[in-house]
mmCIF file of C-alpha atoms in Angstrom:
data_model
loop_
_atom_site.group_PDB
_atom_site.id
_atom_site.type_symbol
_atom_site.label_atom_id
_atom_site.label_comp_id
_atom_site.label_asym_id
_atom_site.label_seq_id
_atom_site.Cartn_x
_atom_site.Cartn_y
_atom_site.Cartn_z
ATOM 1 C CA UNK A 7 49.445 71.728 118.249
ATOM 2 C CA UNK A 8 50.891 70.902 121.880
ATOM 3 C CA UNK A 9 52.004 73.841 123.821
ATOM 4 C CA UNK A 10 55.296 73.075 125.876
ATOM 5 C CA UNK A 11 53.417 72.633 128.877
ATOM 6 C CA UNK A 12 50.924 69.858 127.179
ATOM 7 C CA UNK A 13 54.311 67.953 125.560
ATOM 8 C CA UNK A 14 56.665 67.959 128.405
ATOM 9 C CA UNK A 15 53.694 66.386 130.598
ATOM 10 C CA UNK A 16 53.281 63.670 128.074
ATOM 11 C CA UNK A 17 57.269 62.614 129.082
ATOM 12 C CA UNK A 18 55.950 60.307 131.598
ATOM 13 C CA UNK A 19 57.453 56.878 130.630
ATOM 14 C CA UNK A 20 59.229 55.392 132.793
ATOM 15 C CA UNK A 21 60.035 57.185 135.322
ATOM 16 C CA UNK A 22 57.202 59.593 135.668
ATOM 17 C CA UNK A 23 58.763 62.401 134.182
ATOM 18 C CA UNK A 24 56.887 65.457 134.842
ATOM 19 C CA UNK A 25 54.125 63.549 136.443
ATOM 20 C CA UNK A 26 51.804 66.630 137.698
ATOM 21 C CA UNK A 27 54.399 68.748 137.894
ATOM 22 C CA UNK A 28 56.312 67.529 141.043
ATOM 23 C CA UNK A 29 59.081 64.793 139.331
ATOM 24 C CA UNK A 30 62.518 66.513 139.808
ATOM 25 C CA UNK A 31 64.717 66.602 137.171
ATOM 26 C CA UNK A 32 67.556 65.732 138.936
ATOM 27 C CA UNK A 33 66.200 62.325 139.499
ATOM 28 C CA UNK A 34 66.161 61.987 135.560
ATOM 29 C CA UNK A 35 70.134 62.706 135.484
ATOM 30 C CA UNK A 36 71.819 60.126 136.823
ATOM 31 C CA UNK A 37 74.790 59.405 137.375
ATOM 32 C CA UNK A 38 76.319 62.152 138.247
ATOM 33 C CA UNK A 39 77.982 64.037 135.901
ATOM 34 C CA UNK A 40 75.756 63.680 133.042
ATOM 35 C CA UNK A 41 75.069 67.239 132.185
ATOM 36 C CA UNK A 42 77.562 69.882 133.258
ATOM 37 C CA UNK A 43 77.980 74.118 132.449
ATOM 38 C CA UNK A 44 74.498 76.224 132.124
ATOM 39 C CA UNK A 45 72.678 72.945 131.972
ATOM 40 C CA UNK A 46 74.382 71.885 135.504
ATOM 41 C CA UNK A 47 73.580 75.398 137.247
ATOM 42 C CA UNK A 48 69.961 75.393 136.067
ATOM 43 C CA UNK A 49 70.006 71.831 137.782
ATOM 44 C CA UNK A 50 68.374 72.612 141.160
ATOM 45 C CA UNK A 51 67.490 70.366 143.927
ATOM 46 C CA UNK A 52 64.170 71.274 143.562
ATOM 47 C CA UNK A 53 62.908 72.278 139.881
ATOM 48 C CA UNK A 54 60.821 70.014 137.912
ATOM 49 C CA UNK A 55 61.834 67.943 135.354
ATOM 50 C CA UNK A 56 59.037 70.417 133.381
ATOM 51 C CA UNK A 57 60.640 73.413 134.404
ATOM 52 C CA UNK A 58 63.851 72.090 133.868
ATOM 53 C CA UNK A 59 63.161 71.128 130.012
ATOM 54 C CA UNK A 60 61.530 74.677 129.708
ATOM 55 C CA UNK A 61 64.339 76.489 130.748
ATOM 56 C CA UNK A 62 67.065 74.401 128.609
ATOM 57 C CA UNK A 63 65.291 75.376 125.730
ATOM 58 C CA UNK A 64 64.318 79.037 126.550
ATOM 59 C CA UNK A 65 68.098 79.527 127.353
ATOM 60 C CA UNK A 66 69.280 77.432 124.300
ATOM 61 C CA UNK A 67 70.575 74.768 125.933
ATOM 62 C CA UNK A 68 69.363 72.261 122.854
ATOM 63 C CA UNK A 69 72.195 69.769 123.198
ATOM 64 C CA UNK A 70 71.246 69.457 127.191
ATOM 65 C CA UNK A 71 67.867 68.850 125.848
ATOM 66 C CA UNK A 72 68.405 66.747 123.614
ATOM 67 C CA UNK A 73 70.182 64.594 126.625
ATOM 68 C CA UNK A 74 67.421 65.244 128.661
ATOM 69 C CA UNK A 75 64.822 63.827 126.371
ATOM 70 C CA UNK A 76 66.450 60.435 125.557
ATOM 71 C CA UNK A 77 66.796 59.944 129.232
ATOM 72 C CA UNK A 78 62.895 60.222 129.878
ATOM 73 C CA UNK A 79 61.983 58.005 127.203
ATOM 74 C CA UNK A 80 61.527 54.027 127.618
ATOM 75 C CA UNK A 81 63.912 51.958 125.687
ATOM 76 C CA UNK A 82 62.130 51.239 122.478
ATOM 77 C CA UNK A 83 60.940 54.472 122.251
ATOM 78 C CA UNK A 84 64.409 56.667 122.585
ATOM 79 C CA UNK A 85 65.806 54.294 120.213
ATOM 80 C CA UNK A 86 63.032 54.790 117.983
ATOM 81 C CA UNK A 87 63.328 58.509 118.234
ATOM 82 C CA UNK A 88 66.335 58.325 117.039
ATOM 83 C CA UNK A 89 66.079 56.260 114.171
ATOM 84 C CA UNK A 90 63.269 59.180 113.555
ATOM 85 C CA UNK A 91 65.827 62.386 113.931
ATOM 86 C CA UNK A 92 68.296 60.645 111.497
ATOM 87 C CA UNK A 93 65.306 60.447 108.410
ATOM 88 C CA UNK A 94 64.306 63.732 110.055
ATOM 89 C CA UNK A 95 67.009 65.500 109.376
ATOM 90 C CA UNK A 96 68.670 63.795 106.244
ATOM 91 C CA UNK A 97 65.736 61.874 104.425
ATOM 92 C CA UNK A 98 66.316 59.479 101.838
ATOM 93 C CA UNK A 99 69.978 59.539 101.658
ATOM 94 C CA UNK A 100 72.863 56.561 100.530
ATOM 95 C CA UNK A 101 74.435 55.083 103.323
ATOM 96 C CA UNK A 102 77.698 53.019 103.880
ATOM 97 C CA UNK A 103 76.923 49.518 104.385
ATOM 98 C CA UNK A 104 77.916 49.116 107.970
ATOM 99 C CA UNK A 105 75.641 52.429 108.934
ATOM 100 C CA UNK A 106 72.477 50.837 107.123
ATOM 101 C CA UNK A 107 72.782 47.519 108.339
ATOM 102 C CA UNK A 108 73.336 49.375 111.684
ATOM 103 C CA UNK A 109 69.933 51.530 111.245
ATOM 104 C CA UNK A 110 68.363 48.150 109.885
ATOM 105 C CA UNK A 111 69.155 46.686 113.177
ATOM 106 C CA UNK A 112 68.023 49.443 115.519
ATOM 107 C CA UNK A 113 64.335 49.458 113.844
ATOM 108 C CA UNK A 114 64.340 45.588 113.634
ATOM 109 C CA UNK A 115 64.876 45.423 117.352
ATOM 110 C CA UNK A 116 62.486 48.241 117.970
ATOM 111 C CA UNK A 117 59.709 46.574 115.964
ATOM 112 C CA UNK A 118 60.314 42.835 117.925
ATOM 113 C CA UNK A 119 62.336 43.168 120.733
ATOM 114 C CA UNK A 120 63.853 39.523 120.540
ATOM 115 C CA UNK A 121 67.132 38.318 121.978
ATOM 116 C CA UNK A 122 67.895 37.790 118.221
ATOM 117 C CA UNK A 123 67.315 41.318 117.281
ATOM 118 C CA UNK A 124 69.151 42.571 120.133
ATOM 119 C CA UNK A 125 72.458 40.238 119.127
ATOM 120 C CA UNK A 126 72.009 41.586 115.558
ATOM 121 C CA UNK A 127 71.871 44.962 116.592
ATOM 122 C CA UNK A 128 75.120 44.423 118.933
ATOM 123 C CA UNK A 129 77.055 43.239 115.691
ATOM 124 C CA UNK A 130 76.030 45.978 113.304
ATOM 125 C CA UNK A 131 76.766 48.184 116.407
ATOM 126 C CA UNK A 132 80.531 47.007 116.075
ATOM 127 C CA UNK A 133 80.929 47.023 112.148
ATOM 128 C CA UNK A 134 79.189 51.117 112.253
ATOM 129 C CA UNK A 135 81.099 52.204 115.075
ATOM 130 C CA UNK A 136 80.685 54.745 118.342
ATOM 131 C CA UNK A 137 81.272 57.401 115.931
ATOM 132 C CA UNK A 138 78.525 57.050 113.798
ATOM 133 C CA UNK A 139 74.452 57.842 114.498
ATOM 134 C CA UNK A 140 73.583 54.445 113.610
ATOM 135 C CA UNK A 141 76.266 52.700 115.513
ATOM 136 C CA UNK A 142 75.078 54.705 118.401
ATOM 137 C CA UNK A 143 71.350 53.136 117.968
ATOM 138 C CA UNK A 144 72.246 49.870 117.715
ATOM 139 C CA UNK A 145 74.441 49.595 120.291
ATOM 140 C CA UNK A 146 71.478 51.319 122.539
ATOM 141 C CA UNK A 147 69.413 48.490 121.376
ATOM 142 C CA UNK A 148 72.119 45.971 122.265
ATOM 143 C CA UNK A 149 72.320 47.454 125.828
ATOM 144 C CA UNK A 150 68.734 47.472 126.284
ATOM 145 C CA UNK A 151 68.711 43.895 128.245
ATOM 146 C CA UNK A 152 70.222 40.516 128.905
ATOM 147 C CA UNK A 153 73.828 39.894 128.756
ATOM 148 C CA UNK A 154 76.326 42.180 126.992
ATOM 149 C CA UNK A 155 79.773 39.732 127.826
ATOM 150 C CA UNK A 156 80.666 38.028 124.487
ATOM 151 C CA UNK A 157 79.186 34.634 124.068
ATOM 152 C CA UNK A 158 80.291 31.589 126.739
ATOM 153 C CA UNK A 159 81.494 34.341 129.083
ATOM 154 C CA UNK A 160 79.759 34.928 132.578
ATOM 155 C CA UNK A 161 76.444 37.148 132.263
ATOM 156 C CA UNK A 162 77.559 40.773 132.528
ATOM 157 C CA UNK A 163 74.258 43.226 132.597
ATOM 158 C CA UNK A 164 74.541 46.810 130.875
ATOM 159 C CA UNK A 165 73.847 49.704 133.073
ATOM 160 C CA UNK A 166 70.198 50.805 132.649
ATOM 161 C CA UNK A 167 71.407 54.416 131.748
ATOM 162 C CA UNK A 168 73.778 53.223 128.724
ATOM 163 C CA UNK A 169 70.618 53.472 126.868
ATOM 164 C CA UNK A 170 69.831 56.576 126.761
ATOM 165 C CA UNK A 171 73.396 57.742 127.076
ATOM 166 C CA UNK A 172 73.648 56.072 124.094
ATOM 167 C CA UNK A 173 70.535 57.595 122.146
ATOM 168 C CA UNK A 174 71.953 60.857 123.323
ATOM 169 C CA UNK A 175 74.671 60.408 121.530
ATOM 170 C CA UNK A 176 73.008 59.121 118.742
ATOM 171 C CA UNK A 177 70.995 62.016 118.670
ATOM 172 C CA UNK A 178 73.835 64.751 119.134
ATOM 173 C CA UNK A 179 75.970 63.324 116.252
ATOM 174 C CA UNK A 180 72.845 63.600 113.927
ATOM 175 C CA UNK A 181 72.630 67.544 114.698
ATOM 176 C CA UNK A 182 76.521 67.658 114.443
ATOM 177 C CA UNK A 183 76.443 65.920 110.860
ATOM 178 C CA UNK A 184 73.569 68.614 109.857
ATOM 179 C CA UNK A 185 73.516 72.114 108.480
ATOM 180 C CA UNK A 186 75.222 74.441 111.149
ATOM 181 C CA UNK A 187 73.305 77.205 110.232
ATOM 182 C CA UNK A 188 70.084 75.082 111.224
ATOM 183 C CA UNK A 189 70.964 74.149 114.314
ATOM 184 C CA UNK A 190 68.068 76.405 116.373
ATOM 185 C CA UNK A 191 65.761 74.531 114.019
ATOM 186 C CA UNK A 192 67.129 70.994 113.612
ATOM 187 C CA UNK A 193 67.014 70.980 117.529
ATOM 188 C CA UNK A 194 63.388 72.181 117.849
ATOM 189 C CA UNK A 195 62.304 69.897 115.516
ATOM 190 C CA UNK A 196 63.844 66.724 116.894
ATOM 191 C CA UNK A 197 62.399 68.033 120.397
ATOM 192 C CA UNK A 198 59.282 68.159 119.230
ATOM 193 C CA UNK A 199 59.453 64.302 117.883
ATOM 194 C CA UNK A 200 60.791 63.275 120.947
ATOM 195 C CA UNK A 201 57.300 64.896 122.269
ATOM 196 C CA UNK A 202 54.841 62.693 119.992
ATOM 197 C CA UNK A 203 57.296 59.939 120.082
ATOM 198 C CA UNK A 204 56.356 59.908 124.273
ATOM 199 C CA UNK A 205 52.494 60.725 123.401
ATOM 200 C CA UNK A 206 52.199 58.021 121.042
ATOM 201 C CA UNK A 207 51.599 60.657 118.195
ATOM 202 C CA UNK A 208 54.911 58.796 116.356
ATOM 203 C CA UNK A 209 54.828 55.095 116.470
ATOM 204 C CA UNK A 210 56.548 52.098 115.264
ATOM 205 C CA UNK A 211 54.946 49.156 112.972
ATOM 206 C CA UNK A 212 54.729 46.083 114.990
ATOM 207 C CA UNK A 213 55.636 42.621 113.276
ATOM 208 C CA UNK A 214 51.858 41.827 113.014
ATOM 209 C CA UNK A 215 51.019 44.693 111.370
ATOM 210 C CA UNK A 216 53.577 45.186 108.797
ATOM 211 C CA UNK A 217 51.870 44.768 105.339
ATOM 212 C CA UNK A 218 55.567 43.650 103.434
ATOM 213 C CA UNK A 219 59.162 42.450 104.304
ATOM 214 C CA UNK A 220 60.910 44.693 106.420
ATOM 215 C CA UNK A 221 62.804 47.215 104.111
ATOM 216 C CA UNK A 222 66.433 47.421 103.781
ATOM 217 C CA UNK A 223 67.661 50.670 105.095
ATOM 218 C CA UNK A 224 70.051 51.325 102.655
ATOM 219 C CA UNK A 225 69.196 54.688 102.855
ATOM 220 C CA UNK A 226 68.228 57.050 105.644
ATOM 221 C CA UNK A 227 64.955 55.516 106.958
ATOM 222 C CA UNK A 228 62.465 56.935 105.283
ATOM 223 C CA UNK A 229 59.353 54.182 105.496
ATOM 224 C CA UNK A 230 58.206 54.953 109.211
ATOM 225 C CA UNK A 231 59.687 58.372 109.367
ATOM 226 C CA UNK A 232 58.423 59.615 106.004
ATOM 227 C CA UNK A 233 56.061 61.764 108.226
ATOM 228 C CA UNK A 234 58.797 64.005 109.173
ATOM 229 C CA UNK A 235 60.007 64.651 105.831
ATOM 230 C CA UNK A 236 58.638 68.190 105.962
ATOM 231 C CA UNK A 237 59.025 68.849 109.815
ATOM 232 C CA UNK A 238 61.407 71.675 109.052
ATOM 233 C CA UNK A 239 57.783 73.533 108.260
ATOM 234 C CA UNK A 240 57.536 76.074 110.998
ATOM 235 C CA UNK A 241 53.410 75.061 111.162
ATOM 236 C CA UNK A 242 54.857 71.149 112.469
ATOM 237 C CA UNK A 243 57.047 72.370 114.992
ATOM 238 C CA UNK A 244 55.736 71.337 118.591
ATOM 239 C CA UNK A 245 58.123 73.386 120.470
ATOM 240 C CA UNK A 246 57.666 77.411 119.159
ATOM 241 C CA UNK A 247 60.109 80.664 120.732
ATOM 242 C CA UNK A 248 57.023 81.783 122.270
ATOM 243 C CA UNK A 249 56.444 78.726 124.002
ATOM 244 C CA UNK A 250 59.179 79.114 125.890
ATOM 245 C CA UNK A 251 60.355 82.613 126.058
ATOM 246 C CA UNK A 252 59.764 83.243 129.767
ATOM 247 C CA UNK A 253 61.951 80.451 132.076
ATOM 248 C CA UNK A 254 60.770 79.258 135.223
ATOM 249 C CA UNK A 255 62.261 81.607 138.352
ATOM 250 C CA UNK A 256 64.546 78.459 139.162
ATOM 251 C CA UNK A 257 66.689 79.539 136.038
ATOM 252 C CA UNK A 258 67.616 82.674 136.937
ATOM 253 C CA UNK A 259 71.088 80.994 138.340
ATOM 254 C CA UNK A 260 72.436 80.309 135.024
ATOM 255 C CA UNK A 261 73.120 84.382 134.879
ATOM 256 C CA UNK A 262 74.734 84.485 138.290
#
């Protein structure tokens, strides 16, 4: 098992995050006004994006680190991370049409991603909905590149931090939909995905290697992600309370 330390240094794609130590988190949150409250005050000039991750967890900040994640992530794999917290935290579960062509999408485009997949996924984003986890991924994987201006209109490019904002969202309306009670776990656990998602622990089947027809996701993905069906286990979790009991110094403003 990873300790804290190990996974947040693993975070590295694309923009360095946590690379030895000296990335700044506040580079990672951008634009401004991404991340406000406790999460905002722990937000120094000067702490590490490390430290930073650290100390949203130790002061159970999970939602803020949640964001934080999808934002250090490259594009296939936040989206892909999300598709993994949904079949995390629900499993094999019936879906409404829209929501499972929607997830369908997401995964298609992460497996192969073509212009084609990426219009697909920018449909099934608008039957699903904002509102929905799966909506949220496919529209992420529609705003992952090229032109997002209906068709015969001039080019319009999608901000490169709709993406993640996106995922986020994705992956905050998955935690909202689950068991309350659960929340200190659910969080942990999709925390520590996001962790072997980055290290390459968790990965995707490409095209050439899938062995049958991609599978409908009629129900909560469950093919790629049936790894996680027991991550609830406390002996899978990457991210543990004594991992991160004792925040960096820089946190101490959060009790001022």
């Amino acid at each position: 098992m990873l300790s804290l330390e190990e996974a947040v240094k693993v975070l590295n794609i694309p923009f360095q995050f946590a690379g030895g130590g000296t990335t700044r988190a506040v580079d990672l949150w951008d634009p401004p006004g991404t991340t406000t409250g406790d999460a905002l005050r722990l937000l120094t000039e000067e702490i590490t994006a490390a430290d930073y991750l650290r100390a949203l967890v130790a002061y159970e900040l999970y939602y803020d680190a949640l964001r934080f994640v999808a934002f250090g992530l490259e594009k296939r794999q936040a989206v892909y991370w999300g598709c993994l917290c949904y079949g995390s935290l629900f499993g094999p579960r019936l879906l409404p049409d829209e929501e499972a062509r929607a997830l369908d999408a997401a995964m298609a485009w992460v497996r192969d991603p073509s212009e084609s997949h990426r219009q697909r996924a920018g449909r099934a984003a608008l039957a699903a909905g904002m509102s929905t986890p799966a909506g949220c991924l496919a529209k992420a994987a529609f705003w992952s590149g090229g032109s997002i201006a209906p068709e015969g209109m001039p080019t319009v490019e999608a901000s490169e931090y709709l993406v993640p904002k996106a995922v986020a969202g994705a992956v905050v309306l998955t935690v909202a939909l689950a068991d309350y009670h659960r929340l200190d776990a659910h969080c942990r656990v999709l925390l520590g995905l996001g962790m072997q998602v980055a290290q390459g622990a968790r990965r995707w089947l490409e095209p050439e290697t899938a062995s049958a027809p991609e599978p409908s996701m009629s129900h909560a993905p469950a093919d790629e992600m049936e790894e996680t069906k027991d991550s609830h286990d406390e002996e899978t979790l990457i991210l543990t309370r004594d991992e991160v009991e004792s925040p960096p110094p820089t946190a101490q403003s959060v009790n001022s």
